[in-house]
Structure formats: structure tokens, C-alpha cells
Amino acid sequence: EADIYQTPRYLVIGTGKKITLECSQTMGHDKMYWYQQDPGMELHLIHYSYGVNSTEKGDLSSESTVSRIRTEHFPLTLESARPSHTSQYLCASSTQTVNTEAFFGQGTRLTVV
Amino acid sequence: RKEVEQDPGPFNVPEGATVAFNCTYSNSASQSFFWYRQDCRKEPKLLMSVYSSGNEDGRFTAQLNRASQYISLLIRDSKLSDSATYLCVVNRGGGFKTIFGAGTRLFVKA
């Protein structure tokens, strides 16, 4: 079982609210990722990080922001939630070695009403 | 064109059938390859890595053809529990990005 945790698992929130989705891993992995996935659709990379103080935007444009102050923690923030942000957000981590797999958290299912 | 392309699916097969999934990647700098499985409303999990020599894990066989930039997954003797989405995944060097295919949905019927 992977040691990567996301909270909350489910979140229903009103439009305009600020939210932070938490992701923590205890495997000491340098690389961390955020993916967005709508039901039945493909994964889209929205943010990734090579290590502390490193953040990069992914392939899908997102209004969210991320930070990486500690190796184990990679939170994602939406300053003002909108219904279009309704989706599942999956966090993952891996080592720096290219031949390694990525481990996923269980995801946060966000609904903005 | 997407960097990783998979059979669109869905595949509907009876129990006991053999099913093959195909995947192509466009970036020749890709260095490692995987098949992941994602159950409905769950996170993706590694099914198996894919090696140049081909590798087998029970009923599952993965093949890689670097010259053709093609990856395959063969499932023999399909079980109901094999029903899931199968994701082709490529790790690209030079900055190291993990690229997921869109996935191929498999339904195994009794």
C-alpha cells in the first residue's frame, strides 16, 4: 500500500470560497504531481514538482496554485472556487529515477455548487 | 496528436477470452514504460512495468517495441475482476515527465 494521503476525500463547497487540497507522502519522494480527472475521462497533469521550492505547470491549464515547502507536502489551492472546478483531483509521487512508478493518493472529489 | 495514444475501447469480452491492448508513443526520448489499472472512481495503480525483452506476470504479458514505439498488454483467460480501465504510461527523460494515455476500458462479462 502506497504511503501517500489526500484530504479531504470529498468536498462540497460554495462558489467563491478558497480551498486547499492536501497531499502528503512519507516515502521521501522528490517528485510530486497533481492530476485532474473528470468521471470516465482521462487524467490531465495540472502541476508537478521536482523537489522543495520547485513547481511547474502541467499540460492542462489550471487556475489552481501549488507550493512545495517540504518534501512530503504538496498542497493545491483554489483562491475562488467555481462550478467548472468540479472534478476529481489526484496527487501522486515518485522518486527521481526515470524507471520508477508513480504512486497515487486516493483522490479528492470536489464539487463546487 | 497526443504523445501517448491508446486503443479507444471499450472492449467487451466474455470471461475466459484473450484481449490485447495497444499503445503508441511519439517521443523517442521516452525511457520507461508501464501499464496501470484504474478501477471505477479509484486511483490508478501499477499493473506492471514493461521491459524491452517482454515480461509476463501470471495472465498478463507486456511487450515493448522501441523501434516502432509501441507497447502492448495481453490478458489471457479474462476474469470478471479484470474489468477496469488500463492506462499506458510513459516516463520521458530530459526533465522527466510521466505521460498517461487516455486509457482503454475493459468490460468482462459472465
Short mmCIF file of C-alpha atoms in Angstrom, two decimals:
data_model
loop_
_atom_site.label_atom_id
_atom_site.label_comp_id
_atom_site.label_asym_id
_atom_site.label_seq_id
_atom_site.Cartn_x
_atom_site.Cartn_y
_atom_site.Cartn_z
CA GLU A 1 0.00 0.00 0.00
CA ALA A 2 1.36 3.42 -1.00
CA ASP A 3 2.08 5.96 1.75
CA ILE A 4 0.51 8.94 0.07
CA TYR A 5 -2.54 10.59 1.56
CA GLN A 6 -5.03 13.14 0.36
CA THR A 7 -7.52 15.10 2.40
CA PRO A 8 -10.36 15.65 2.25
CA ARG A 9 -11.65 12.67 0.26
CA TYR A 10 -14.86 14.52 -0.61
CA LEU A 11 -15.59 18.24 -0.52
CA VAL A 12 -18.72 20.18 -1.43
CA ILE A 13 -18.20 23.90 -1.32
CA GLY A 14 -19.89 27.09 -2.46
CA THR A 15 -18.78 29.28 -5.35
CA GLY A 16 -16.18 31.86 -4.45
CA LYS A 17 -14.70 30.02 -1.49
CA LYS A 18 -10.97 29.46 -1.12
CA ILE A 19 -9.98 25.82 -0.75
CA THR A 20 -6.79 23.88 -0.21
CA LEU A 21 -6.47 20.22 -1.09
CA GLU A 22 -3.84 18.47 0.97
CA CYS A 23 -1.40 15.82 -0.23
CA SER A 24 1.30 14.22 1.89
CA GLN A 25 3.65 11.32 1.29
CA THR A 26 6.00 9.55 3.68
CA MET A 27 8.14 7.79 1.08
CA GLY A 28 10.70 10.59 0.75
CA HIS A 29 9.88 11.03 -2.92
CA ASP A 30 11.24 14.13 -4.62
CA LYS A 31 8.74 14.29 -7.47
CA MET A 32 5.09 15.03 -6.83
CA TYR A 33 2.21 15.63 -9.21
CA TRP A 34 -1.38 16.83 -9.31
CA TYR A 35 -3.76 15.38 -11.87
CA GLN A 36 -7.34 16.37 -12.65
CA GLN A 37 -9.77 13.72 -13.85
CA ASP A 38 -13.45 14.07 -14.73
CA PRO A 39 -15.60 10.91 -14.42
CA GLY A 40 -14.84 8.42 -17.18
CA MET A 41 -12.28 10.74 -18.72
CA GLU A 42 -8.50 10.77 -18.92
CA LEU A 43 -6.00 12.09 -16.41
CA HIS A 44 -4.67 15.57 -17.03
CA LEU A 45 -1.45 16.78 -15.40
CA ILE A 46 -2.01 20.22 -13.88
CA HIS A 47 1.06 20.70 -11.65
CA TYR A 48 4.29 18.93 -10.79
CA SER A 49 7.32 19.43 -8.62
CA TYR A 50 10.88 18.11 -8.79
CA GLY A 51 11.54 18.86 -5.13
CA VAL A 52 11.41 21.54 -2.46
CA ASN A 53 10.78 25.04 -3.86
CA SER A 54 10.23 23.61 -7.36
CA THR A 55 6.81 23.85 -9.02
CA GLU A 56 5.85 23.62 -12.68
CA LYS A 57 2.59 23.87 -14.57
CA GLY A 58 1.39 20.75 -16.32
CA ASP A 59 -0.19 20.16 -19.68
CA LEU A 60 -3.68 21.32 -18.69
CA SER A 61 -4.11 24.95 -17.76
CA SER A 62 -5.48 25.30 -14.27
CA GLU A 63 -6.47 28.24 -12.09
CA SER A 64 -5.10 26.40 -9.08
CA THR A 65 -1.71 27.03 -7.49
CA VAL A 66 0.65 24.72 -5.62
CA SER A 67 3.53 25.05 -3.20
CA ARG A 68 6.34 22.73 -2.12
CA ILE A 69 7.90 23.97 1.09
CA ARG A 70 8.53 20.48 2.47
CA THR A 71 9.43 17.32 0.60
CA GLU A 72 6.48 15.42 1.96
CA HIS A 73 3.79 18.04 1.40
CA PHE A 74 2.32 19.35 -1.89
CA PRO A 75 -0.93 21.26 -1.31
CA LEU A 76 -3.11 22.60 -4.12
CA THR A 77 -5.08 25.83 -3.63
CA LEU A 78 -8.02 27.35 -5.45
CA GLU A 79 -8.42 31.01 -4.44
CA SER A 80 -12.01 31.27 -5.65
CA ALA A 81 -13.80 28.03 -6.44
CA ARG A 82 -16.20 27.85 -9.39
CA PRO A 83 -18.55 25.11 -10.63
CA SER A 84 -16.11 24.48 -13.52
CA HIS A 85 -13.58 23.29 -10.91
CA THR A 86 -15.83 20.36 -10.04
CA SER A 87 -13.69 17.27 -10.68
CA GLN A 88 -11.53 14.62 -9.04
CA TYR A 89 -8.03 15.72 -8.08
CA LEU A 90 -5.37 13.02 -7.77
CA CYS A 91 -1.97 13.53 -6.17
CA ALA A 92 0.96 11.26 -6.99
CA SER A 93 4.64 10.94 -6.13
CA SER A 94 7.71 9.15 -7.43
CA THR A 95 11.45 9.05 -6.99
CA GLN A 96 13.80 10.93 -9.34
CA THR A 97 14.72 7.67 -11.07
CA VAL A 98 13.16 7.50 -14.52
CA ASN A 99 12.42 3.77 -14.26
CA THR A 100 10.20 4.14 -11.24
CA GLU A 101 6.43 4.04 -10.93
CA ALA A 102 4.23 6.82 -9.61
CA PHE A 103 2.14 6.16 -6.51
CA PHE A 104 -1.27 7.79 -6.24
CA GLY A 105 -3.32 9.03 -3.34
CA GLN A 106 -6.99 8.10 -3.20
CA GLY A 107 -8.06 11.43 -4.64
CA THR A 108 -10.24 14.34 -3.59
CA ARG A 109 -13.64 14.55 -5.22
CA LEU A 110 -14.50 18.26 -5.35
CA THR A 111 -17.97 19.63 -6.05
CA VAL A 112 -18.48 23.37 -6.30
CA VAL A 113 -22.10 24.47 -6.07
CA ARG B 1 -1.51 14.20 -31.91
CA LYS B 2 -1.21 13.03 -28.30
CA GLU B 3 2.17 11.88 -27.04
CA VAL B 4 0.71 8.57 -25.83
CA GLU B 5 -2.16 7.05 -27.81
CA GLN B 6 -4.20 4.01 -26.82
CA ASP B 7 -6.93 1.91 -28.42
CA PRO B 8 -10.13 3.89 -27.82
CA GLY B 9 -12.19 0.97 -26.50
CA PRO B 10 -14.30 -0.02 -24.77
CA PHE B 11 -13.57 -3.70 -25.10
CA ASN B 12 -16.44 -6.03 -24.20
CA VAL B 13 -15.29 -9.64 -23.86
CA PRO B 14 -16.64 -12.83 -22.29
CA GLU B 15 -14.94 -14.49 -19.36
CA GLY B 16 -12.04 -16.64 -20.50
CA ALA B 17 -11.28 -14.54 -23.57
CA THR B 18 -7.86 -13.23 -24.51
CA VAL B 19 -7.71 -9.48 -25.06
CA ALA B 20 -4.87 -7.27 -26.27
CA PHE B 21 -4.39 -3.55 -25.77
CA ASN B 22 -2.12 -1.42 -27.90
CA CYS B 23 -0.34 1.81 -27.16
CA THR B 24 1.97 4.01 -29.20
CA TYR B 25 4.21 6.84 -28.02
CA SER B 26 5.63 9.62 -30.13
CA ASN B 27 8.65 10.83 -28.16
CA SER B 28 11.76 8.75 -28.84
CA ALA B 29 13.30 10.13 -25.62
CA SER B 30 10.85 8.03 -23.62
CA GLN B 31 12.79 5.83 -21.26
CA SER B 32 10.47 3.67 -19.20
CA PHE B 33 7.05 2.22 -19.73
CA PHE B 34 4.24 0.92 -17.58
CA TRP B 35 0.70 -0.36 -17.60
CA TYR B 36 -1.56 0.93 -14.84
CA ARG B 37 -5.02 -0.22 -13.92
CA GLN B 38 -7.75 2.15 -12.73
CA ASP B 39 -10.98 0.86 -11.25
CA CYS B 40 -14.10 3.00 -11.43
CA ARG B 41 -13.81 6.05 -9.14
CA LYS B 42 -10.47 4.82 -7.76
CA GLU B 43 -6.87 5.94 -8.18
CA PRO B 44 -4.59 4.36 -10.81
CA LYS B 45 -2.33 1.58 -9.58
CA LEU B 46 0.67 -0.01 -11.23
CA LEU B 47 -0.17 -3.25 -13.03
CA MET B 48 3.27 -3.95 -14.45
CA SER B 49 6.38 -2.36 -15.84
CA VAL B 50 7.23 -3.04 -19.48
CA TYR B 51 10.70 -4.19 -20.42
CA SER B 52 12.34 -4.42 -23.84
CA SER B 53 12.64 -8.18 -23.53
CA GLY B 54 8.94 -8.51 -22.77
CA ASN B 55 7.66 -9.62 -19.41
CA GLU B 56 4.91 -11.76 -18.00
CA ASP B 57 3.03 -11.73 -14.71
CA GLY B 58 0.57 -14.58 -14.47
CA ARG B 59 -2.13 -13.99 -17.09
CA PHE B 60 -0.66 -10.65 -18.13
CA THR B 61 2.07 -10.18 -20.76
CA ALA B 62 3.59 -6.84 -21.71
CA GLN B 63 5.69 -6.16 -24.78
CA LEU B 64 7.74 -3.17 -25.87
CA ASN B 65 8.97 -2.42 -29.38
CA ARG B 66 11.27 0.60 -29.18
CA ALA B 67 11.85 0.72 -32.94
CA SER B 68 8.12 1.05 -33.60
CA GLN B 69 7.48 3.00 -30.36
CA TYR B 70 4.75 0.56 -29.49
CA ILE B 71 3.66 -1.10 -26.25
CA SER B 72 1.16 -3.89 -25.78
CA LEU B 73 -0.66 -5.66 -22.95
CA LEU B 74 -2.14 -9.12 -23.37
CA ILE B 75 -4.60 -10.52 -20.86
CA ARG B 76 -5.29 -14.25 -21.10
CA ASP B 77 -8.25 -16.09 -19.56
CA SER B 78 -10.09 -12.85 -18.67
CA LYS B 79 -11.85 -12.71 -15.30
CA LEU B 80 -14.78 -10.55 -14.27
CA SER B 81 -12.39 -8.81 -11.89
CA ASP B 82 -10.24 -7.67 -14.82
CA SER B 83 -12.95 -5.13 -15.72
CA ALA B 84 -11.24 -1.75 -15.39
CA THR B 85 -9.53 0.97 -17.39
CA TYR B 86 -5.99 0.16 -18.48
CA LEU B 87 -3.61 3.09 -18.77
CA CYS B 88 -0.44 3.11 -20.84
CA VAL B 89 2.20 5.24 -19.11
CA VAL B 90 5.50 6.56 -20.40
CA ASN B 91 8.29 8.25 -18.46
CA ARG B 92 10.08 10.72 -20.65
CA GLY B 93 13.64 11.71 -19.87
CA GLY B 94 15.06 15.21 -20.21
CA GLY B 95 13.16 16.78 -17.38
CA PHE B 96 11.37 13.57 -16.56
CA LYS B 97 7.69 13.75 -17.19
CA THR B 98 5.21 10.96 -16.64
CA ILE B 99 2.73 10.86 -19.51
CA PHE B 100 -0.53 8.93 -19.20
CA GLY B 101 -2.55 7.65 -22.12
CA ALA B 102 -6.29 8.25 -22.14
CA GLY B 103 -6.92 4.63 -21.12
CA THR B 104 -8.81 1.71 -22.61
CA ARG B 105 -11.89 0.48 -20.79
CA LEU B 106 -12.37 -3.29 -20.47
CA PHE B 107 -15.65 -4.96 -19.59
CA VAL B 108 -15.51 -8.70 -18.93
CA LYS B 109 -18.94 -10.35 -18.97
CA ALA B 110 -20.08 -13.63 -17.46
#
